[in-house]
C-alpha atoms as an extended CHARMM CRD file, in Angstrom:
* protein
*
       179  EXT
         1         1  GLY       CA              0.0000000000        0.0000000000        0.0000000000  PROA      1               0.0000000000
         2         2  PHE       CA              0.7680000000        3.6430000000       -0.1300000000  PROA      2               0.0000000000
         3         3  PHE       CA              2.0960000000        5.2090000000        3.1340000000  PROA      3               0.0000000000
         4         4  LEU       CA              2.1350000000        8.8360000000        4.2500000000  PROA      4               0.0000000000
         5         5  TYR       CA              4.0360000000       10.4620000000        7.0610000000  PROA      5               0.0000000000
         6         6  PHE       CA              1.8800000000       12.6930000000        9.3750000000  PROA      6               0.0000000000
         7         7  ASN       CA              2.3770000000       14.6840000000       12.5180000000  PROA      7               0.0000000000
         8         8  CYS       CA             -0.3710000000       13.5060000000       14.9460000000  PROA      8               0.0000000000
         9         9  MET       CA             -0.5770000000       15.1650000000       18.3760000000  PROA      9               0.0000000000
        10        10  GLY       CA              3.0510000000       15.9910000000       18.3530000000  PROA      10              0.0000000000
        11        11  LYS       CA              4.1050000000       12.4850000000       17.3490000000  PROA      11              0.0000000000
        12        12  LYS       CA              5.2490000000       11.6080000000       13.8750000000  PROA      12              0.0000000000
        13        13  LYS       CA              3.5930000000        8.4700000000       12.5050000000  PROA      13              0.0000000000
        14        14  TRP       CA              3.1910000000        6.5810000000        9.2820000000  PROA      14              0.0000000000
        15        15  PHE       CA             -0.3750000000        6.0290000000        7.9960000000  PROA      15              0.0000000000
        16        16  THR       CA             -1.8890000000        4.2060000000        5.1020000000  PROA      16              0.0000000000
        17        17  LEU       CA             -4.2780000000        6.0830000000        2.8000000000  PROA      17              0.0000000000
        18        18  CYS       CA             -7.1520000000        4.3050000000        4.5250000000  PROA      18              0.0000000000
        19        19  LYS       CA             -6.0380000000        5.5280000000        7.9430000000  PROA      19              0.0000000000
        20        20  VAL       CA             -5.4470000000        9.2530000000        7.6690000000  PROA      20              0.0000000000
        21        21  VAL       CA             -7.4490000000       10.3490000000       10.7460000000  PROA      21              0.0000000000
        22        22  CYS       CA             -5.4680000000       10.8710000000       13.9050000000  PROA      22              0.0000000000
        23        23  THR       CA             -7.0370000000        8.6130000000       16.5800000000  PROA      23              0.0000000000
        24        24  GLU       CA             -5.2970000000        9.8000000000       19.7140000000  PROA      24              0.0000000000
        25        25  ARG       CA             -7.2220000000       12.0740000000       22.0870000000  PROA      25              0.0000000000
        26        26  SER       CA             -6.0850000000       15.4040000000       23.3810000000  PROA      26              0.0000000000
        27        27  GLU       CA             -4.9390000000       15.6990000000       26.9820000000  PROA      27              0.0000000000
        28        28  VAL       CA             -7.5310000000       18.4400000000       27.6300000000  PROA      28              0.0000000000
        29        29  LYS       CA            -10.5350000000       17.0250000000       29.5370000000  PROA      29              0.0000000000
        30        30  GLY       CA            -14.0330000000       18.5020000000       30.0280000000  PROA      30              0.0000000000
        31        31  PHE       CA            -17.3880000000       19.0040000000       28.3640000000  PROA      31              0.0000000000
        32        32  THR       CA            -18.0790000000       20.9390000000       25.2460000000  PROA      32              0.0000000000
        33        33  LEU       CA            -20.5180000000       23.8430000000       25.2590000000  PROA      33              0.0000000000
        34        34  VAL       CA            -23.0280000000       21.8040000000       23.2520000000  PROA      34              0.0000000000
        35        35  GLU       CA            -22.9540000000       18.9680000000       25.8090000000  PROA      35              0.0000000000
        36        36  VAL       CA            -23.5400000000       21.3860000000       28.6870000000  PROA      36              0.0000000000
        37        37  LEU       CA            -26.4410000000       23.0740000000       26.8640000000  PROA      37              0.0000000000
        38        38  ILE       CA            -28.0890000000       19.7170000000       26.1330000000  PROA      38              0.0000000000
        39        39  VAL       CA            -27.8860000000       18.7060000000       29.8150000000  PROA      39              0.0000000000
        40        40  ILE       CA            -29.3470000000       22.0700000000       30.8950000000  PROA      40              0.0000000000
        41        41  ALA       CA            -32.2160000000       21.7210000000       28.4030000000  PROA      41              0.0000000000
        42        42  VAL       CA            -33.0500000000       18.1840000000       29.5880000000  PROA      42              0.0000000000
        43        43  LEU       CA            -33.0070000000       19.2820000000       33.2500000000  PROA      43              0.0000000000
        44        44  ALA       CA            -35.2410000000       22.2590000000       32.4560000000  PROA      44              0.0000000000
        45        45  LEU       CA            -37.7990000000       20.0060000000       30.7400000000  PROA      45              0.0000000000
        46        46  MET       CA            -37.7890000000       17.5830000000       33.6700000000  PROA      46              0.0000000000
        47        47  THR       CA            -38.2890000000       20.4580000000       36.1290000000  PROA      47              0.0000000000
        48        48  VAL       CA            -41.2300000000       21.9170000000       34.2100000000  PROA      48              0.0000000000
        49        49  GLY       CA            -42.9190000000       18.5140000000       34.0500000000  PROA      49              0.0000000000
        50        50  THR       CA            -42.4060000000       17.8970000000       37.7630000000  PROA      50              0.0000000000
        51        51  VAL       CA            -43.7310000000       21.3100000000       38.8200000000  PROA      51              0.0000000000
        52        52  GLY       CA            -46.8990000000       20.8390000000       36.7550000000  PROA      52              0.0000000000
        53        53  PHE       CA            -47.5040000000       17.3970000000       38.2420000000  PROA      53              0.0000000000
        54        54  PHE       CA            -46.8730000000       18.6720000000       41.7800000000  PROA      54              0.0000000000
        55        55  ASP       CA            -49.2580000000       21.6150000000       41.3330000000  PROA      55              0.0000000000
        56        56  ASN       CA            -52.0100000000       19.3130000000       40.0570000000  PROA      56              0.0000000000
        57        57  SER       CA            -51.4990000000       17.0590000000       43.0850000000  PROA      57              0.0000000000
        58        58  LEU       CA            -51.8380000000       20.0210000000       45.4430000000  PROA      58              0.0000000000
        59        59  MET       CA            -55.0830000000       21.1240000000       43.7650000000  PROA      59              0.0000000000
        60        60  GLY       CA            -56.4730000000       17.5880000000       44.0520000000  PROA      60              0.0000000000
        61        61  SER       CA            -55.4950000000       17.4710000000       47.7180000000  PROA      61              0.0000000000
        62        62  ARG       CA            -57.2430000000       20.7700000000       48.4690000000  PROA      62              0.0000000000
        63        63  ASP       CA            -60.3250000000       19.6060000000       46.5560000000  PROA      63              0.0000000000
        64        64  GLY       CA            -60.3790000000       16.4150000000       48.6430000000  PROA      64              0.0000000000
        65        65  ARG       CA            -60.2330000000       18.4710000000       51.8220000000  PROA      65              0.0000000000
        66        66  ARG       CA            -63.1380000000       20.6430000000       50.6160000000  PROA      66              0.0000000000
        67        67  LYS       CA            -65.2710000000       17.5530000000       50.0290000000  PROA      67              0.0000000000
        68        68  ALA       CA            -64.3900000000       16.1780000000       53.4630000000  PROA      68              0.0000000000
        69        69  ASP       CA            -65.2060000000       19.5680000000       55.0540000000  PROA      69              0.0000000000
        70        70  LEU       CA            -68.6460000000       19.6470000000       53.4260000000  PROA      70              0.0000000000
        71        71  SER       CA            -69.2810000000       16.0860000000       54.5720000000  PROA      71              0.0000000000
        72        72  THR       CA            -68.3730000000       17.0430000000       58.1620000000  PROA      72              0.0000000000
        73        73  ILE       CA            -70.6710000000       20.0590000000       58.0900000000  PROA      73              0.0000000000
        74        74  GLN       CA            -73.4280000000       17.9870000000       56.4640000000  PROA      74              0.0000000000
        75        75  LYS       CA            -73.2940000000       15.4180000000       59.2970000000  PROA      75              0.0000000000
        76        76  GLY       CA            -73.4430000000       18.2050000000       61.8880000000  PROA      76              0.0000000000
        77        77  LEU       CA            -76.4590000000       19.7590000000       60.1480000000  PROA      77              0.0000000000
        78        78  GLU       CA            -78.2720000000       16.4090000000       60.0620000000  PROA      78              0.0000000000
        79        79  SER       CA            -77.6240000000       15.8970000000       63.7970000000  PROA      79              0.0000000000
        80        80  TYR       CA            -78.9030000000       19.4120000000       64.4820000000  PROA      80              0.0000000000
        81        81  TYR       CA            -82.0300000000       18.6530000000       62.4570000000  PROA      81              0.0000000000
        82        82  ASN       CA            -82.6250000000       15.4010000000       64.3880000000  PROA      82              0.0000000000
        83        83  ASP       CA            -82.5900000000       17.3530000000       67.6920000000  PROA      83              0.0000000000
        84        84  TYR       CA            -84.5420000000       20.4750000000       66.6550000000  PROA      84              0.0000000000
        85        85  GLY       CA            -86.6570000000       19.4610000000       63.6460000000  PROA      85              0.0000000000
        86        86  TYR       CA            -85.2520000000       22.2160000000       61.3900000000  PROA      86              0.0000000000
        87        87  TYR       CA            -81.9050000000       23.3200000000       60.0020000000  PROA      87              0.0000000000
        88        88  PRO       CA            -79.9690000000       26.2470000000       61.5430000000  PROA      88              0.0000000000
        89        89  VAL       CA            -79.9100000000       29.7680000000       60.1080000000  PROA      89              0.0000000000
        90        90  ASP       CA            -76.2030000000       29.5220000000       59.1980000000  PROA      90              0.0000000000
        91        91  ILE       CA            -73.1650000000       27.2730000000       59.6210000000  PROA      91              0.0000000000
        92        92  SER       CA            -71.3540000000       29.4290000000       62.1620000000  PROA      92              0.0000000000
        93        93  ALA       CA            -69.7930000000       28.0460000000       65.3230000000  PROA      93              0.0000000000
        94        94  SER       CA            -72.5150000000       29.6930000000       67.4150000000  PROA      94              0.0000000000
        95        95  SER       CA            -75.2340000000       27.8730000000       65.4340000000  PROA      95              0.0000000000
        96        96  LEU       CA            -73.6240000000       24.4280000000       65.3410000000  PROA      96              0.0000000000
        97        97  CYS       CA            -71.8250000000       24.4790000000       68.6660000000  PROA      97              0.0000000000
        98        98  GLY       CA            -73.6960000000       26.9330000000       70.8950000000  PROA      98              0.0000000000
        99        99  SER       CA            -73.2830000000       24.8190000000       74.0100000000  PROA      99              0.0000000000
       100       100  THR       CA            -71.0630000000       21.9400000000       75.0100000000  PROA      100             0.0000000000
       101       101  ALA       CA            -74.1430000000       19.7260000000       75.4680000000  PROA      101             0.0000000000
       102       102  ASN       CA            -75.2130000000       20.1420000000       71.8280000000  PROA      102             0.0000000000
       103       103  CYS       CA            -72.0370000000       20.6660000000       69.8380000000  PROA      103             0.0000000000
       104       104  TYR       CA            -72.5640000000       19.2660000000       66.3610000000  PROA      104             0.0000000000
       105       105  VAL       CA            -69.3990000000       20.5800000000       64.7150000000  PROA      105             0.0000000000
       106       106  LYS       CA            -66.8120000000       21.7250000000       67.2350000000  PROA      106             0.0000000000
       107       107  THR       CA            -64.6910000000       23.6670000000       64.7580000000  PROA      107             0.0000000000
       108       108  ILE       CA            -66.2980000000       24.8180000000       61.5430000000  PROA      108             0.0000000000
       109       109  PRO       CA            -63.9200000000       23.8050000000       58.7260000000  PROA      109             0.0000000000
       110       110  THR       CA            -62.6440000000       26.5200000000       56.4240000000  PROA      110             0.0000000000
       111       111  ASP       CA            -61.6000000000       26.2850000000       52.8070000000  PROA      111             0.0000000000
       112       112  PRO       CA            -57.8480000000       25.6040000000       52.3550000000  PROA      112             0.0000000000
       113       113  LYS       CA            -57.4520000000       28.7370000000       50.2110000000  PROA      113             0.0000000000
       114       114  GLY       CA            -59.9180000000       30.9140000000       52.1250000000  PROA      114             0.0000000000
       115       115  TYR       CA            -62.8350000000       30.6610000000       49.6860000000  PROA      115             0.0000000000
       116       116  ALA       CA            -66.3820000000       30.5700000000       51.0380000000  PROA      116             0.0000000000
       117       117  TYR       CA            -68.5640000000       27.5460000000       51.7160000000  PROA      117             0.0000000000
       118       118  LEU       CA            -72.0470000000       28.5590000000       50.6170000000  PROA      118             0.0000000000
       119       119  TYR       CA            -74.9190000000       27.3890000000       52.8610000000  PROA      119             0.0000000000
       120       120  VAL       CA            -78.5070000000       27.7350000000       51.6580000000  PROA      120             0.0000000000
       121       121  ARG       CA            -81.3550000000       26.8180000000       53.9980000000  PROA      121             0.0000000000
       122       122  GLY       CA            -84.4620000000       25.9390000000       52.0410000000  PROA      122             0.0000000000
       123       123  ASN       CA            -88.1400000000       25.2640000000       52.3990000000  PROA      123             0.0000000000
       124       124  GLU       CA            -88.4670000000       21.8240000000       50.8030000000  PROA      124             0.0000000000
       125       125  SER       CA            -91.1800000000       19.8830000000       52.6690000000  PROA      125             0.0000000000
       126       126  GLY       CA            -91.8190000000       22.8140000000       55.0320000000  PROA      126             0.0000000000
       127       127  THR       CA            -90.0770000000       25.8220000000       56.5290000000  PROA      127             0.0000000000
       128       128  ASN       CA            -86.3260000000       25.3040000000       57.0790000000  PROA      128             0.0000000000
       129       129  GLN       CA            -86.6190000000       21.6100000000       56.2490000000  PROA      129             0.0000000000
       130       130  SER       CA            -83.7800000000       21.3760000000       53.7170000000  PROA      130             0.0000000000
       131       131  PHE       CA            -80.3080000000       22.7100000000       53.0200000000  PROA      131             0.0000000000
       132       132  GLN       CA            -77.7160000000       22.8530000000       50.2980000000  PROA      132             0.0000000000
       133       133  LEU       CA            -74.0120000000       23.3520000000       50.9200000000  PROA      133             0.0000000000
       134       134  TYR       CA            -71.5610000000       24.2940000000       48.1600000000  PROA      134             0.0000000000
       135       135  SER       CA            -67.8470000000       24.7370000000       47.5360000000  PROA      135             0.0000000000
       136       136  THR       CA            -65.5880000000       25.5280000000       44.6380000000  PROA      136             0.0000000000
       137       137  LEU       CA            -63.1020000000       23.0110000000       43.2120000000  PROA      137             0.0000000000
       138       138  GLU       CA            -59.7460000000       23.9680000000       41.7210000000  PROA      138             0.0000000000
       139       139  ARG       CA            -59.3500000000       21.1610000000       39.2410000000  PROA      139             0.0000000000
       140       140  ASN       CA            -61.1980000000       21.8150000000       35.9990000000  PROA      140             0.0000000000
       141       141  ILE       CA            -62.6270000000       18.3360000000       35.6090000000  PROA      141             0.0000000000
       142       142  ASP       CA            -63.8580000000       16.3360000000       38.5890000000  PROA      142             0.0000000000
       143       143  ALA       CA            -66.2320000000       13.3880000000       38.3690000000  PROA      143             0.0000000000
       144       144  SER       CA            -68.1740000000       14.5360000000       41.4580000000  PROA      144             0.0000000000
       145       145  ALA       CA            -68.4660000000       18.1600000000       40.3340000000  PROA      145             0.0000000000
       146       146  ALA       CA            -71.5560000000       19.8290000000       38.9290000000  PROA      146             0.0000000000
       147       147  ASN       CA            -72.3330000000       18.6160000000       35.4300000000  PROA      147             0.0000000000
       148       148  ASP       CA            -72.8370000000       20.8670000000       32.4730000000  PROA      148             0.0000000000
       149       149  ASP       CA            -74.7110000000       19.7510000000       29.3630000000  PROA      149             0.0000000000
       150       150  SER       CA            -71.8230000000       17.4960000000       28.3110000000  PROA      150             0.0000000000
       151       151  GLY       CA            -71.8150000000       15.5680000000       31.6290000000  PROA      151             0.0000000000
       152       152  THR       CA            -68.0750000000       16.1030000000       32.1080000000  PROA      152             0.0000000000
       153       153  GLY       CA            -68.1390000000       17.6290000000       35.6030000000  PROA      153             0.0000000000
       154       154  THR       CA            -67.1270000000       21.0690000000       34.3850000000  PROA      154             0.0000000000
       155       155  GLY       CA            -70.3490000000       22.9390000000       35.2250000000  PROA      155             0.0000000000
       156       156  THR       CA            -71.2230000000       25.0950000000       38.2190000000  PROA      156             0.0000000000
       157       157  TYR       CA            -74.0750000000       25.5180000000       40.6670000000  PROA      157             0.0000000000
       158       158  SER       CA            -75.7220000000       28.8950000000       41.1000000000  PROA      158             0.0000000000
       159       159  GLY       CA            -74.2260000000       30.9430000000       43.9020000000  PROA      159             0.0000000000
       160       160  ASN       CA            -70.9320000000       32.5350000000       44.8120000000  PROA      160             0.0000000000
       161       161  CYS       CA            -68.2780000000       30.5060000000       46.5900000000  PROA      161             0.0000000000
       162       162  GLY       CA            -65.8190000000       33.3940000000       46.6840000000  PROA      162             0.0000000000
       163       163  VAL       CA            -63.9640000000       32.6440000000       43.4420000000  PROA      163             0.0000000000
       164       164  ALA       CA            -64.4560000000       35.2300000000       40.7240000000  PROA      164             0.0000000000
       165       165  GLY       CA            -65.7110000000       33.5480000000       37.5830000000  PROA      165             0.0000000000
       166       166  ALA       CA            -65.3770000000       30.0190000000       38.9770000000  PROA      166             0.0000000000
       167       167  GLY       CA            -68.6280000000       29.5920000000       40.8790000000  PROA      167             0.0000000000
       168       168  CYS       CA            -69.5890000000       26.6790000000       43.1040000000  PROA      168             0.0000000000
       169       169  LYS       CA            -68.6150000000       23.3400000000       41.5800000000  PROA      169             0.0000000000
       170       170  TYR       CA            -69.3770000000       20.8250000000       44.3380000000  PROA      170             0.0000000000
       171       171  GLY       CA            -72.4200000000       20.4810000000       46.5410000000  PROA      171             0.0000000000
       172       172  VAL       CA            -74.0740000000       18.3340000000       49.2020000000  PROA      172             0.0000000000
       173       173  SER       CA            -77.5880000000       18.6210000000       50.5450000000  PROA      173             0.0000000000
       174       174  SER       CA            -80.1870000000       17.2910000000       52.9120000000  PROA      174             0.0000000000
       175       175  THR       CA            -81.7770000000       14.0200000000       51.8730000000  PROA      175             0.0000000000
       176       176  ASN       CA            -85.0220000000       15.6620000000       50.7220000000  PROA      176             0.0000000000
       177       177  THR       CA            -83.3940000000       17.8540000000       48.0650000000  PROA      177             0.0000000000
       178       178  THR       CA            -80.4640000000       17.8380000000       45.6370000000  PROA      178             0.0000000000
       179       179  PRO       CA            -77.5290000000       20.2320000000       45.4490000000  PROA      179             0.0000000000
């Protein structure tokens, strides 16, 4: 074959025409700018995905607490009704826990983000014989939320639960009416 004489990394070597590329590596170690940028981009994408997942989990957790709060208040209202034969005027501590002998809900739960729980005392089957209790939900789609025409759980109940434009999305009621 045909041989050439090359200077490769400070060393003089003979190569064939098929082997002209110098195969020894430089003594300088480290990452190239492109490698560093690729790692930064991958880490940024992983961070964005994790933050979105974490935020959705927090919203679901707060929604779960809202549902549990309404259930607690609902049980207290039913106990009050069993003792007095009507539902209270409001869901304040003075109404549901006026005395230690008849304390139906010791501490009235509050929304995790400070929104309002909407209590409506109604006249189904007689004066003050029904109630509806509502809350907002943060997640856009929830199977137990109010249904719109599509049945997807993205509707709202009438009333204001303290969230501008969001409305009340979850409700419980006395057994003789629906939310």
